[in-house]
mmCIF file of C-alpha atoms in Angstrom:
data_model
loop_
_atom_site.group_PDB
_atom_site.id
_atom_site.type_symbol
_atom_site.label_atom_id
_atom_site.label_comp_id
_atom_site.label_asym_id
_atom_site.label_seq_id
_atom_site.Cartn_x
_atom_site.Cartn_y
_atom_site.Cartn_z
ATOM 1 C CA MET A 15 -6.345 -2.286 -8.647
ATOM 2 C CA THR A 16 -4.318 -2.142 -5.481
ATOM 3 C CA VAL A 17 -0.884 -3.601 -4.869
ATOM 4 C CA LEU A 18 -0.675 -5.119 -1.409
ATOM 5 C CA ARG A 19 2.269 -6.675 0.379
ATOM 6 C CA LEU A 20 1.943 -10.349 1.250
ATOM 7 C CA GLU A 21 1.273 -9.648 4.919
ATOM 8 C CA SER A 22 -1.699 -7.454 3.941
ATOM 9 C CA LEU A 23 -3.347 -10.061 1.707
ATOM 10 C CA ASN A 24 -6.352 -11.923 3.061
ATOM 11 C CA PRO A 25 -8.450 -14.879 1.924
ATOM 12 C CA GLY A 26 -11.354 -13.753 -0.221
ATOM 13 C CA MET A 27 -9.449 -11.009 -2.035
ATOM 14 C CA VAL A 28 -9.436 -11.287 -5.836
ATOM 15 C CA LEU A 29 -6.305 -10.936 -7.968
ATOM 16 C CA SER A 30 -6.321 -8.329 -10.720
ATOM 17 C CA ARG A 31 -3.072 -9.634 -12.236
ATOM 18 C CA ASP A 32 -1.368 -13.008 -12.445
ATOM 19 C CA VAL A 33 0.916 -13.783 -9.544
ATOM 20 C CA CYS A 34 4.206 -15.172 -10.808
ATOM 21 C CA ASP A 35 7.294 -16.596 -9.162
ATOM 22 C CA ARG A 36 10.737 -15.097 -9.666
ATOM 23 C CA LYS A 37 11.159 -16.971 -12.958
ATOM 24 C CA GLY A 38 7.894 -15.699 -14.361
ATOM 25 C CA ARG A 39 5.870 -18.879 -13.935
ATOM 26 C CA VAL A 40 2.242 -18.160 -13.114
ATOM 27 C CA LEU A 41 1.392 -19.323 -9.621
ATOM 28 C CA LEU A 42 -2.182 -18.031 -9.653
ATOM 29 C CA PRO A 43 -4.027 -16.319 -12.529
ATOM 30 C CA ALA A 44 -5.829 -12.995 -12.440
ATOM 31 C CA GLY A 45 -9.396 -13.318 -11.230
ATOM 32 C CA ALA A 46 -8.609 -16.018 -8.665
ATOM 33 C CA GLU A 47 -9.958 -15.584 -5.152
ATOM 34 C CA LEU A 48 -7.237 -15.950 -2.535
ATOM 35 C CA THR A 49 -7.326 -18.687 0.072
ATOM 36 C CA GLU A 50 -5.069 -19.438 3.054
ATOM 37 C CA LYS A 51 -3.372 -22.096 0.917
ATOM 38 C CA HIS A 52 -2.573 -19.544 -1.804
ATOM 39 C CA LEU A 53 -1.016 -17.212 0.768
ATOM 40 C CA ARG A 54 1.207 -20.025 2.087
ATOM 41 C CA ILE A 55 2.262 -20.864 -1.480
ATOM 42 C CA PHE A 56 3.094 -17.217 -2.151
ATOM 43 C CA GLN A 57 5.268 -17.145 0.955
ATOM 44 C CA THR A 58 7.010 -20.366 -0.078
ATOM 45 C CA TRP A 59 7.750 -19.025 -3.564
ATOM 46 C CA GLY A 60 8.967 -15.640 -2.370
ATOM 47 C CA VAL A 61 6.043 -13.590 -3.620
ATOM 48 C CA VAL A 62 6.121 -10.281 -1.771
ATOM 49 C CA GLU A 63 3.083 -8.496 -3.210
ATOM 50 C CA ALA A 64 0.026 -8.942 -5.410
ATOM 51 C CA ASP A 65 -2.410 -6.756 -7.327
ATOM 52 C CA ILE A 66 -5.886 -6.947 -5.854
ATOM 53 C CA THR A 67 -9.133 -5.801 -7.430
ATOM 54 C CA GLY A 68 -11.463 -3.421 -5.709
ATOM 55 C CA ASP A 69 -10.804 -2.056 -2.290
ATOM 56 C CA GLY A 70 -8.019 -4.236 -1.041
ATOM 57 C CA GLY A 71 -7.484 -2.068 1.969
ATOM 58 C CA ASP A 72 -4.745 0.304 0.810
ATOM 59 C CA ASP A 73 -7.297 2.392 -1.058
ATOM 60 C CA GLN A 74 -8.330 3.738 2.288
ATOM 61 C CA ASP A 75 -7.038 7.095 3.327
ATOM 62 C CA PRO A 76 -4.347 7.039 5.982
ATOM 63 C CA ALA A 77 -5.442 7.322 9.582
ATOM 64 C CA PRO A 78 -6.526 10.828 10.571
ATOM 65 C CA PHE A 79 -4.248 12.981 12.673
ATOM 66 C CA ALA A 80 -4.730 13.159 16.402
ATOM 67 C CA ASP A 81 -6.773 16.057 17.737
ATOM 68 C CA ASP A 82 -3.845 17.395 19.760
ATOM 69 C CA ILE A 83 -1.678 18.170 16.709
ATOM 70 C CA ASP A 84 -1.041 21.878 16.252
ATOM 71 C CA GLN A 85 -3.196 22.792 13.247
ATOM 72 C CA ALA A 86 -0.884 25.646 12.194
ATOM 73 C CA ALA A 87 2.114 23.296 12.183
ATOM 74 C CA LEU A 88 0.061 20.727 10.295
ATOM 75 C CA ALA A 89 -0.925 23.284 7.638
ATOM 76 C CA GLU A 90 2.683 24.443 7.264
ATOM 77 C CA ALA A 91 3.918 20.869 7.004
ATOM 78 C CA GLY A 92 1.141 20.067 4.545
ATOM 79 C CA ALA A 93 2.239 22.847 2.221
ATOM 80 C CA ALA A 94 5.848 21.663 2.383
ATOM 81 C CA VAL A 95 4.868 18.065 1.688
ATOM 82 C CA GLU A 96 2.635 19.068 -1.222
ATOM 83 C CA ARG A 97 5.654 20.705 -2.862
ATOM 84 C CA LEU A 98 7.644 17.478 -2.455
ATOM 85 C CA PHE A 99 4.957 15.396 -4.157
ATOM 86 C CA ILE A 100 3.936 17.875 -6.853
ATOM 87 C CA HIS A 101 4.815 15.468 -9.694
ATOM 88 C CA CYS A 102 3.201 12.401 -8.104
ATOM 89 C CA ASP A 103 -0.283 11.022 -8.599
ATOM 90 C CA PRO A 104 -2.049 11.887 -5.326
ATOM 91 C CA GLU A 105 -4.637 9.137 -5.869
ATOM 92 C CA LEU A 106 -2.107 6.314 -5.643
ATOM 93 C CA PRO A 107 -2.375 4.595 -2.255
ATOM 94 C CA VAL A 108 1.390 4.485 -1.819
ATOM 95 C CA ILE A 109 1.651 8.230 -2.425
ATOM 96 C CA LYS A 110 -1.132 8.902 0.078
ATOM 97 C CA GLU A 111 0.693 6.825 2.673
ATOM 98 C CA LEU A 112 4.053 8.485 1.951
ATOM 99 C CA LYS A 113 2.538 11.958 2.201
ATOM 100 C CA HIS A 114 0.898 11.024 5.493
ATOM 101 C CA ALA A 115 4.201 9.689 6.867
ATOM 102 C CA CYS A 116 6.008 12.848 5.735
ATOM 103 C CA LEU A 117 3.378 15.011 7.401
ATOM 104 C CA LEU A 118 3.723 13.123 10.661
ATOM 105 C CA ARG A 119 7.508 13.448 10.517
ATOM 106 C CA LYS A 120 7.449 17.164 9.735
ATOM 107 C CA VAL A 121 4.908 17.908 12.457
ATOM 108 C CA SER A 122 6.826 15.878 15.041
ATOM 109 C CA ASP A 123 10.112 17.541 14.025
ATOM 110 C CA ALA A 124 8.503 20.970 14.384
ATOM 111 C CA SER A 125 7.270 20.315 17.920
#
């Protein structure tokens, strides 16, 4: 299961949970395959994210670092970031993305 923001949803993805409006009414049940029409309806009803089965895209690891990044600075930043996220589940896509963003920030601040 992957939670994706509306702008990351694509036709053909399958919902792993019901998508509801702000009042809790089910707009589309779990197991439904998304279409362009569904995405427009979600936008109309203010849906901002949905749970998708399988590899919805955010399961992918963040983009690799450029080759020109100082590896010593990257290792130092990596150790610092690991300490920040010690109590977080490292397998969650959002945590992976946050750690990657923190690493980029720390490396750019160091240079």
